[in-house]
PDB file of C-alpha atoms in Angstrom:
ATOM      1  CA  ASP A   1       9.361   7.228  -2.099  1.00  0.00           C
ATOM      2  CA  ALA A   2       8.680   4.006  -3.791  1.00  0.00           C
ATOM      3  CA  GLY A   3       8.109   5.338  -7.396  1.00  0.00           C
ATOM      4  CA  ILE A   4       4.364   4.366  -7.516  1.00  0.00           C
ATOM      5  CA  THR A   5       1.874   6.218  -9.744  1.00  0.00           C
ATOM      6  CA  GLN A   6      -1.669   5.644 -10.275  1.00  0.00           C
ATOM      7  CA  SER A   7      -3.920   7.233 -13.616  1.00  0.00           C
ATOM      8  CA  PRO A   8      -6.365   8.487 -13.874  1.00  0.00           C
ATOM      9  CA  ARG A   9      -5.481  10.563 -10.231  1.00  0.00           C
ATOM     10  CA  HIS A  10      -9.793  11.587 -11.000  1.00  0.00           C
ATOM     11  CA  LYS A  11     -12.403   9.983 -12.736  1.00  0.00           C
ATOM     12  CA  VAL A  12     -16.281  10.208 -13.497  1.00  0.00           C
ATOM     13  CA  THR A  13     -18.312   8.043 -14.959  1.00  0.00           C
ATOM     14  CA  GLU A  14     -21.920   7.003 -15.434  1.00  0.00           C
ATOM     15  CA  THR A  15     -23.478   3.797 -13.844  1.00  0.00           C
ATOM     16  CA  GLY A  16     -23.118   0.565 -15.664  1.00  0.00           C
ATOM     17  CA  THR A  17     -19.998   1.811 -17.550  1.00  0.00           C
ATOM     18  CA  PRO A  18     -16.434   0.110 -17.471  1.00  0.00           C
ATOM     19  CA  VAL A  19     -13.999   1.444 -15.669  1.00  0.00           C
ATOM     20  CA  THR A  20     -10.119   0.500 -15.490  1.00  0.00           C
ATOM     21  CA  LEU A  21      -7.580   1.773 -12.903  1.00  0.00           C
ATOM     22  CA  ARG A  22      -3.665   1.731 -13.497  1.00  0.00           C
ATOM     23  CA  CYS A  23      -1.314   1.512 -10.818  1.00  0.00           C
ATOM     24  CA  HIS A  24       2.409   1.504 -12.104  1.00  0.00           C
ATOM     25  CA  GLN A  25       5.530   0.536 -10.085  1.00  0.00           C
ATOM     26  CA  THR A  26       9.152   1.194 -10.699  1.00  0.00           C
ATOM     27  CA  GLU A  27      10.745  -0.567  -7.928  1.00  0.00           C
ATOM     28  CA  ASN A  28      10.154  -3.814  -9.131  1.00  0.00           C
ATOM     29  CA  HIS A  29       8.234  -5.209  -5.739  1.00  0.00           C
ATOM     30  CA  ARG A  30       6.723  -8.614  -6.012  1.00  0.00           C
ATOM     31  CA  TYR A  31       3.436  -7.993  -4.202  1.00  0.00           C
ATOM     32  CA  MET A  32       0.815  -5.251  -5.186  1.00  0.00           C
ATOM     33  CA  TYR A  33      -2.501  -4.140  -3.641  1.00  0.00           C
ATOM     34  CA  TRP A  34      -5.647  -2.527  -4.529  1.00  0.00           C
ATOM     35  CA  TYR A  35      -7.331  -0.736  -1.973  1.00  0.00           C
ATOM     36  CA  ARG A  36     -10.745   1.466  -1.470  1.00  0.00           C
ATOM     37  CA  GLN A  37     -11.204   3.994   1.046  1.00  0.00           C
ATOM     38  CA  ASP A  38     -14.342   5.336   2.348  1.00  0.00           C
ATOM     39  CA  PRO A  39     -15.137   7.157   5.328  1.00  0.00           C
ATOM     40  CA  GLY A  40     -16.079   5.569   8.620  1.00  0.00           C
ATOM     41  CA  HIS A  41     -14.137   2.084   6.648  1.00  0.00           C
ATOM     42  CA  GLY A  42     -10.715   2.551   7.016  1.00  0.00           C
ATOM     43  CA  LEU A  43      -8.828   0.874   4.273  1.00  0.00           C
ATOM     44  CA  ARG A  44     -10.393  -2.410   2.905  1.00  0.00           C
ATOM     45  CA  LEU A  45      -8.333  -4.349   0.257  1.00  0.00           C
ATOM     46  CA  ILE A  46     -10.279  -5.066  -2.912  1.00  0.00           C
ATOM     47  CA  HIS A  47      -7.492  -7.835  -4.491  1.00  0.00           C
ATOM     48  CA  TYR A  48      -3.767  -8.473  -4.388  1.00  0.00           C
ATOM     49  CA  SER A  49      -0.898  -9.842  -6.482  1.00  0.00           C
ATOM     50  CA  TYR A  50       1.910 -12.090  -5.515  1.00  0.00           C
ATOM     51  CA  GLY A  51       3.747 -12.182  -8.749  1.00  0.00           C
ATOM     52  CA  VAL A  52       2.674 -12.009 -12.851  1.00  0.00           C
ATOM     53  CA  LYS A  53      -0.446 -13.415 -13.246  1.00  0.00           C
ATOM     54  CA  ASP A  54      -0.875 -14.432  -9.657  1.00  0.00           C
ATOM     55  CA  THR A  55      -3.752 -12.741  -7.650  1.00  0.00           C
ATOM     56  CA  ASP A  56      -6.126 -13.390  -4.911  1.00  0.00           C
ATOM     57  CA  LYS A  57      -9.084 -11.608  -3.371  1.00  0.00           C
ATOM     58  CA  GLY A  58      -9.208  -9.074  -0.759  1.00  0.00           C
ATOM     59  CA  GLU A  59     -12.055  -8.797   1.535  1.00  0.00           C
ATOM     60  CA  VAL A  60     -14.239  -6.248  -1.318  1.00  0.00           C
ATOM     61  CA  SER A  61     -13.811  -8.026  -4.309  1.00  0.00           C
ATOM     62  CA  ASP A  62     -17.368  -8.362  -5.757  1.00  0.00           C
ATOM     63  CA  GLY A  63     -17.921  -6.067  -8.960  1.00  0.00           C
ATOM     64  CA  TYR A  64     -14.021  -5.917  -8.784  1.00  0.00           C
ATOM     65  CA  SER A  65     -11.054  -7.611 -11.472  1.00  0.00           C
ATOM     66  CA  VAL A  66      -7.991  -7.278 -11.639  1.00  0.00           C
ATOM     67  CA  SER A  67      -5.061  -8.137 -13.911  1.00  0.00           C
ATOM     68  CA  ARG A  68      -1.103  -8.205 -13.762  1.00  0.00           C
ATOM     69  CA  SER A  69       0.457  -9.121 -16.825  1.00  0.00           C
ATOM     70  CA  LYS A  70       4.022  -7.318 -15.965  1.00  0.00           C
ATOM     71  CA  THR A  71       5.628  -6.964 -13.042  1.00  0.00           C
ATOM     72  CA  GLU A  72       5.280  -3.265 -12.869  1.00  0.00           C
ATOM     73  CA  ASP A  73       1.608  -2.767 -13.851  1.00  0.00           C
ATOM     74  CA  PHE A  74      -1.511  -3.850 -11.720  1.00  0.00           C
ATOM     75  CA  LEU A  75      -4.666  -3.124 -13.276  1.00  0.00           C
ATOM     76  CA  LEU A  76      -8.363  -2.568 -11.512  1.00  0.00           C
ATOM     77  CA  THR A  77     -11.536  -2.747 -13.486  1.00  0.00           C
ATOM     78  CA  LEU A  78     -14.771  -2.295 -12.386  1.00  0.00           C
ATOM     79  CA  GLU A  79     -16.888  -4.212 -14.902  1.00  0.00           C
ATOM     80  CA  SER A  80     -20.064  -2.430 -14.837  1.00  0.00           C
ATOM     81  CA  ALA A  81     -19.506   0.760 -12.218  1.00  0.00           C
ATOM     82  CA  THR A  82     -21.919   1.237  -9.452  1.00  0.00           C
ATOM     83  CA  SER A  83     -22.677   4.366  -7.392  1.00  0.00           C
ATOM     84  CA  SER A  84     -21.565   2.483  -4.549  1.00  0.00           C
ATOM     85  CA  GLN A  85     -18.059   2.352  -6.270  1.00  0.00           C
ATOM     86  CA  THR A  86     -17.482   5.692  -5.683  1.00  0.00           C
ATOM     87  CA  SER A  87     -14.656   5.717  -3.543  1.00  0.00           C
ATOM     88  CA  VAL A  88     -10.625   6.465  -3.533  1.00  0.00           C
ATOM     89  CA  TYR A  89      -8.805   3.642  -4.546  1.00  0.00           C
ATOM     90  CA  PHE A  90      -5.171   3.242  -3.383  1.00  0.00           C
ATOM     91  CA  CYS A  91      -2.719   1.328  -4.995  1.00  0.00           C
ATOM     92  CA  ALA A  92       0.238  -0.588  -2.703  1.00  0.00           C
ATOM     93  CA  THR A  93       3.711  -2.382  -3.453  1.00  0.00           C
ATOM     94  CA  ARG A  94       5.804  -4.200  -1.141  1.00  0.00           C
ATOM     95  CA  THR A  95       8.881  -6.089  -1.732  1.00  0.00           C
ATOM     96  CA  SER A  96       7.841  -9.269  -0.332  1.00  0.00           C
ATOM     97  CA  GLY A  97       5.444 -11.358   1.873  1.00  0.00           C
ATOM     98  CA  GLY A  98       7.113 -11.914   4.872  1.00  0.00           C
ATOM     99  CA  PHE A  99       8.679 -10.302   7.940  1.00  0.00           C
ATOM    100  CA  GLY A 100       6.636  -7.508   8.145  1.00  0.00           C
ATOM    101  CA  GLU A 101       8.120  -6.014   4.855  1.00  0.00           C
ATOM    102  CA  THR A 102       6.464  -2.469   4.977  1.00  0.00           C
ATOM    103  CA  GLN A 103       3.632  -0.981   2.061  1.00  0.00           C
ATOM    104  CA  TYR A 104       4.448   1.562  -0.032  1.00  0.00           C
ATOM    105  CA  PHE A 105       1.650   3.774  -1.332  1.00  0.00           C
ATOM    106  CA  GLY A 106       0.700   5.310  -4.691  1.00  0.00           C
ATOM    107  CA  PRO A 107      -1.465   8.931  -4.467  1.00  0.00           C
ATOM    108  CA  GLY A 108      -4.612   7.650  -5.240  1.00  0.00           C
ATOM    109  CA  THR A 109      -7.369   7.772  -7.483  1.00  0.00           C
ATOM    110  CA  ARG A 110     -10.812   9.548  -6.974  1.00  0.00           C
ATOM    111  CA  LEU A 111     -13.812   7.996  -8.656  1.00  0.00           C
ATOM    112  CA  LEU A 112     -17.011   9.197  -8.879  1.00  0.00           C
ATOM    113  CA  VAL A 113     -19.689   7.364 -10.264  1.00  0.00           C
ATOM    114  CA  LEU A 114     -22.953   8.627 -11.100  1.00  0.00           C
TER     115      LEU A 114
ATOM    116  CA  ALA B   1      -9.085 -13.987  11.313  1.00  0.00           C
ATOM    117  CA  GLN B   2      -7.067 -11.275  12.257  1.00  0.00           C
ATOM    118  CA  SER B   3      -8.312  -7.649  12.926  1.00  0.00           C
ATOM    119  CA  VAL B   4      -7.387  -4.335  14.676  1.00  0.00           C
ATOM    120  CA  THR B   5      -9.372  -1.705  16.533  1.00  0.00           C
ATOM    121  CA  GLN B   6      -8.725   2.042  16.638  1.00  0.00           C
ATOM    122  CA  LEU B   7     -10.368   3.508  19.697  1.00  0.00           C
ATOM    123  CA  GLY B   8     -11.664   7.001  18.579  1.00  0.00           C
ATOM    124  CA  SER B   9     -12.567   8.187  14.959  1.00  0.00           C
ATOM    125  CA  HIS B  10     -11.519  11.614  16.040  1.00  0.00           C
ATOM    126  CA  VAL B  11      -8.906  12.836  18.623  1.00  0.00           C
ATOM    127  CA  SER B  12      -8.464  16.740  19.180  1.00  0.00           C
ATOM    128  CA  VAL B  13      -5.523  17.611  21.765  1.00  0.00           C
ATOM    129  CA  SER B  14      -3.855  20.902  22.038  1.00  0.00           C
ATOM    130  CA  GLU B  15      -0.438  22.157  20.402  1.00  0.00           C
ATOM    131  CA  GLY B  16       2.146  21.081  22.924  1.00  0.00           C
ATOM    132  CA  ALA B  17       0.119  18.418  24.412  1.00  0.00           C
ATOM    133  CA  LEU B  18       0.975  14.646  24.297  1.00  0.00           C
ATOM    134  CA  VAL B  19      -0.962  12.293  21.804  1.00  0.00           C
ATOM    135  CA  LEU B  20      -2.052   9.366  22.238  1.00  0.00           C
ATOM    136  CA  LEU B  21      -3.647   6.775  19.685  1.00  0.00           C
ATOM    137  CA  ARG B  22      -5.154   3.296  20.756  1.00  0.00           C
ATOM    138  CA  CYS B  23      -4.823   0.337  18.746  1.00  0.00           C
ATOM    139  CA  ASN B  24      -5.993  -3.231  19.756  1.00  0.00           C
ATOM    140  CA  TYR B  25      -5.389  -5.912  17.902  1.00  0.00           C
ATOM    141  CA  SER B  26      -7.196  -9.529  18.222  1.00  0.00           C
ATOM    142  CA  SER B  27      -4.680 -12.317  17.311  1.00  0.00           C
ATOM    143  CA  SER B  28      -3.682 -15.559  19.543  1.00  0.00           C
ATOM    144  CA  VAL B  29      -0.163 -15.050  17.967  1.00  0.00           C
ATOM    145  CA  PRO B  30       1.156 -11.565  18.365  1.00  0.00           C
ATOM    146  CA  PRO B  31       1.187  -9.917  14.499  1.00  0.00           C
ATOM    147  CA  TYR B  32       3.276  -7.796  12.731  1.00  0.00           C
ATOM    148  CA  LEU B  33       2.229  -4.201  13.672  1.00  0.00           C
ATOM    149  CA  PHE B  34       2.176  -1.020  11.507  1.00  0.00           C
ATOM    150  CA  TRP B  35       1.163   2.529  11.823  1.00  0.00           C
ATOM    151  CA  TYR B  36       0.616   4.573   8.681  1.00  0.00           C
ATOM    152  CA  VAL B  37      -0.090   8.367   8.863  1.00  0.00           C
ATOM    153  CA  GLN B  38      -1.874   9.997   5.779  1.00  0.00           C
ATOM    154  CA  TYR B  39      -2.141  13.811   5.185  1.00  0.00           C
ATOM    155  CA  PRO B  40      -4.912  15.183   3.151  1.00  0.00           C
ATOM    156  CA  ASN B  41      -4.961  14.114  -0.263  1.00  0.00           C
ATOM    157  CA  GLN B  42      -2.057  11.896  -0.129  1.00  0.00           C
ATOM    158  CA  GLY B  43      -1.410   7.945   0.179  1.00  0.00           C
ATOM    159  CA  LEU B  44      -0.573   6.499   2.805  1.00  0.00           C
ATOM    160  CA  GLN B  45       3.177   6.430   4.592  1.00  0.00           C
ATOM    161  CA  LEU B  46       4.737   4.227   7.456  1.00  0.00           C
ATOM    162  CA  LEU B  47       5.331   6.089  10.850  1.00  0.00           C
ATOM    163  CA  LEU B  48       6.868   3.109  12.527  1.00  0.00           C
ATOM    164  CA  LYS B  49       6.398  -0.502  12.500  1.00  0.00           C
ATOM    165  CA  TYR B  50       7.170  -3.886  15.178  1.00  0.00           C
ATOM    166  CA  THR B  51       8.436  -7.022  14.160  1.00  0.00           C
ATOM    167  CA  THR B  52      10.621  -8.526  16.737  1.00  0.00           C
ATOM    168  CA  GLY B  53      13.020  -7.491  19.437  1.00  0.00           C
ATOM    169  CA  ALA B  54      12.503  -4.142  21.166  1.00  0.00           C
ATOM    170  CA  THR B  55       8.844  -3.520  22.041  1.00  0.00           C
ATOM    171  CA  LEU B  56       9.387   0.338  22.196  1.00  0.00           C
ATOM    172  CA  VAL B  57       9.468   1.485  18.617  1.00  0.00           C
ATOM    173  CA  LYS B  58      10.710   4.584  17.571  1.00  0.00           C
ATOM    174  CA  GLY B  59       9.276   6.229  14.066  1.00  0.00           C
ATOM    175  CA  ILE B  60       9.372   9.231  12.269  1.00  0.00           C
ATOM    176  CA  ASN B  61       8.464  12.617  13.427  1.00  0.00           C
ATOM    177  CA  GLY B  62       8.971  11.802  16.636  1.00  0.00           C
ATOM    178  CA  PHE B  63       6.384   9.261  17.109  1.00  0.00           C
ATOM    179  CA  GLU B  64       6.488   5.972  19.347  1.00  0.00           C
ATOM    180  CA  ALA B  65       4.794   2.944  20.069  1.00  0.00           C
ATOM    181  CA  GLU B  66       4.911   0.183  22.400  1.00  0.00           C
ATOM    182  CA  PHE B  67       3.881  -3.018  21.716  1.00  0.00           C
ATOM    183  CA  LYS B  68       2.125  -4.708  24.748  1.00  0.00           C
ATOM    184  CA  LYS B  69       1.547  -8.492  24.290  1.00  0.00           C
ATOM    185  CA  SER B  70      -0.582  -8.776  27.437  1.00  0.00           C
ATOM    186  CA  GLU B  71      -2.856  -5.685  26.457  1.00  0.00           C
ATOM    187  CA  THR B  72      -2.943  -6.933  22.893  1.00  0.00           C
ATOM    188  CA  SER B  73      -2.121  -3.232  22.334  1.00  0.00           C
ATOM    189  CA  PHE B  74       0.027  -0.846  20.259  1.00  0.00           C
ATOM    190  CA  HIS B  75      -0.926   2.640  21.255  1.00  0.00           C
ATOM    191  CA  LEU B  76       0.858   5.336  19.294  1.00  0.00           C
ATOM    192  CA  THR B  77       2.340   8.259  21.403  1.00  0.00           C
ATOM    193  CA  LYS B  78       3.940  11.923  20.815  1.00  0.00           C
ATOM    194  CA  PRO B  79       5.078  13.883  23.593  1.00  0.00           C
ATOM    195  CA  SER B  80       4.435  17.203  22.128  1.00  0.00           C
ATOM    196  CA  ALA B  81       2.001  17.825  19.471  1.00  0.00           C
ATOM    197  CA  HIS B  82       2.690  19.524  16.666  1.00  0.00           C
ATOM    198  CA  MET B  83       0.473  21.418  13.903  1.00  0.00           C
ATOM    199  CA  SER B  84       1.489  19.980  11.208  1.00  0.00           C
ATOM    200  CA  ASP B  85       0.812  16.448  13.001  1.00  0.00           C
ATOM    201  CA  ALA B  86      -2.616  17.116  11.977  1.00  0.00           C
ATOM    202  CA  ALA B  87      -3.631  13.781   9.695  1.00  0.00           C
ATOM    203  CA  GLU B  88      -5.147  10.552   9.616  1.00  0.00           C
ATOM    204  CA  TYR B  89      -3.744   7.489  11.182  1.00  0.00           C
ATOM    205  CA  PHE B  90      -3.874   3.913  10.820  1.00  0.00           C
ATOM    206  CA  CYS B  91      -2.810   0.904  12.636  1.00  0.00           C
ATOM    207  CA  ALA B  92      -2.365  -2.321  10.735  1.00  0.00           C
ATOM    208  CA  VAL B  93      -1.870  -5.855  10.971  1.00  0.00           C
ATOM    209  CA  SER B  94      -0.221  -8.594   8.878  1.00  0.00           C
ATOM    210  CA  ASP B  95      -0.084 -12.434  10.383  1.00  0.00           C
ATOM    211  CA  ARG B  96       3.147 -13.859  11.378  1.00  0.00           C
ATOM    212  CA  ASP B  97       2.376 -16.931   9.448  1.00  0.00           C
ATOM    213  CA  ARG B  98       0.751 -15.710   6.194  1.00  0.00           C
ATOM    214  CA  ASP B  99       2.171 -11.942   5.896  1.00  0.00           C
ATOM    215  CA  ASP B 100       0.852 -11.238   2.369  1.00  0.00           C
ATOM    216  CA  LYS B 101      -2.197  -9.172   3.545  1.00  0.00           C
ATOM    217  CA  ILE B 102      -2.058  -6.265   5.739  1.00  0.00           C
ATOM    218  CA  ILE B 103      -5.565  -5.470   7.466  1.00  0.00           C
ATOM    219  CA  PHE B 104      -6.001  -1.998   8.259  1.00  0.00           C
ATOM    220  CA  GLY B 105      -7.905  -0.243  11.116  1.00  0.00           C
ATOM    221  CA  LYS B 106     -10.636   2.451  10.461  1.00  0.00           C
ATOM    222  CA  GLY B 107      -8.415   5.216  11.303  1.00  0.00           C
ATOM    223  CA  THR B 108      -8.125   8.070  13.916  1.00  0.00           C
ATOM    224  CA  ARG B 109      -8.051  11.627  12.641  1.00  0.00           C
ATOM    225  CA  LEU B 110      -5.883  13.514  14.843  1.00  0.00           C
ATOM    226  CA  HIS B 111      -6.835  17.306  15.214  1.00  0.00           C
ATOM    227  CA  ILE B 112      -4.533  19.776  17.153  1.00  0.00           C
ATOM    228  CA  LEU B 113      -5.917  22.667  18.570  1.00  0.00           C
ATOM    229  CA  PRO B 114      -3.866  26.297  18.682  1.00  0.00           C
TER     230      PRO B 114
END
């Protein structure tokens, strides 16, 4: 268990409102990731970070932004939530980006956009 | 670009029977390979991974997988299924030359029949 917490764990919001999800880790891992999980699509990478203030886009980044001002925290923001962003969101961390290092996952956040 | 294909979104086996979950990757250079498991309402956890060395990899809970370069495969097996193995299983790959991202397959849900 890599000490990853996500907040909130459940959220219901309305279309057009901004939403921020938080991922917090206690392991001092360099890499952090945000995925969304949808039936039939598996896990798809939204954004990831390879250090404080260093982020990059994943395969489904449109409509999402991220920030990492501290090693332990990685925030995912939906600028203006849409119903297509209803999903389960997982945060993951990794010690480094080389040699097949294991990713460790948080418990997930269920987001419903009405 | 790396990709991974899992054959069968749902697999059912009887308790005590062999479990075989299939995974094929597409890459000109053999990638790092992973199997993750997700139990209901939880995040993913690593079952096993192949980075280098022996091509038969043993993981937790009696699972193992064999890397076959000629077949570009990394199938997951367990000799005797247990009810507690019911979960969703994800095959994943990362590029040896740029290992900062892990790409996941769409998942296979394993059902265990009594």
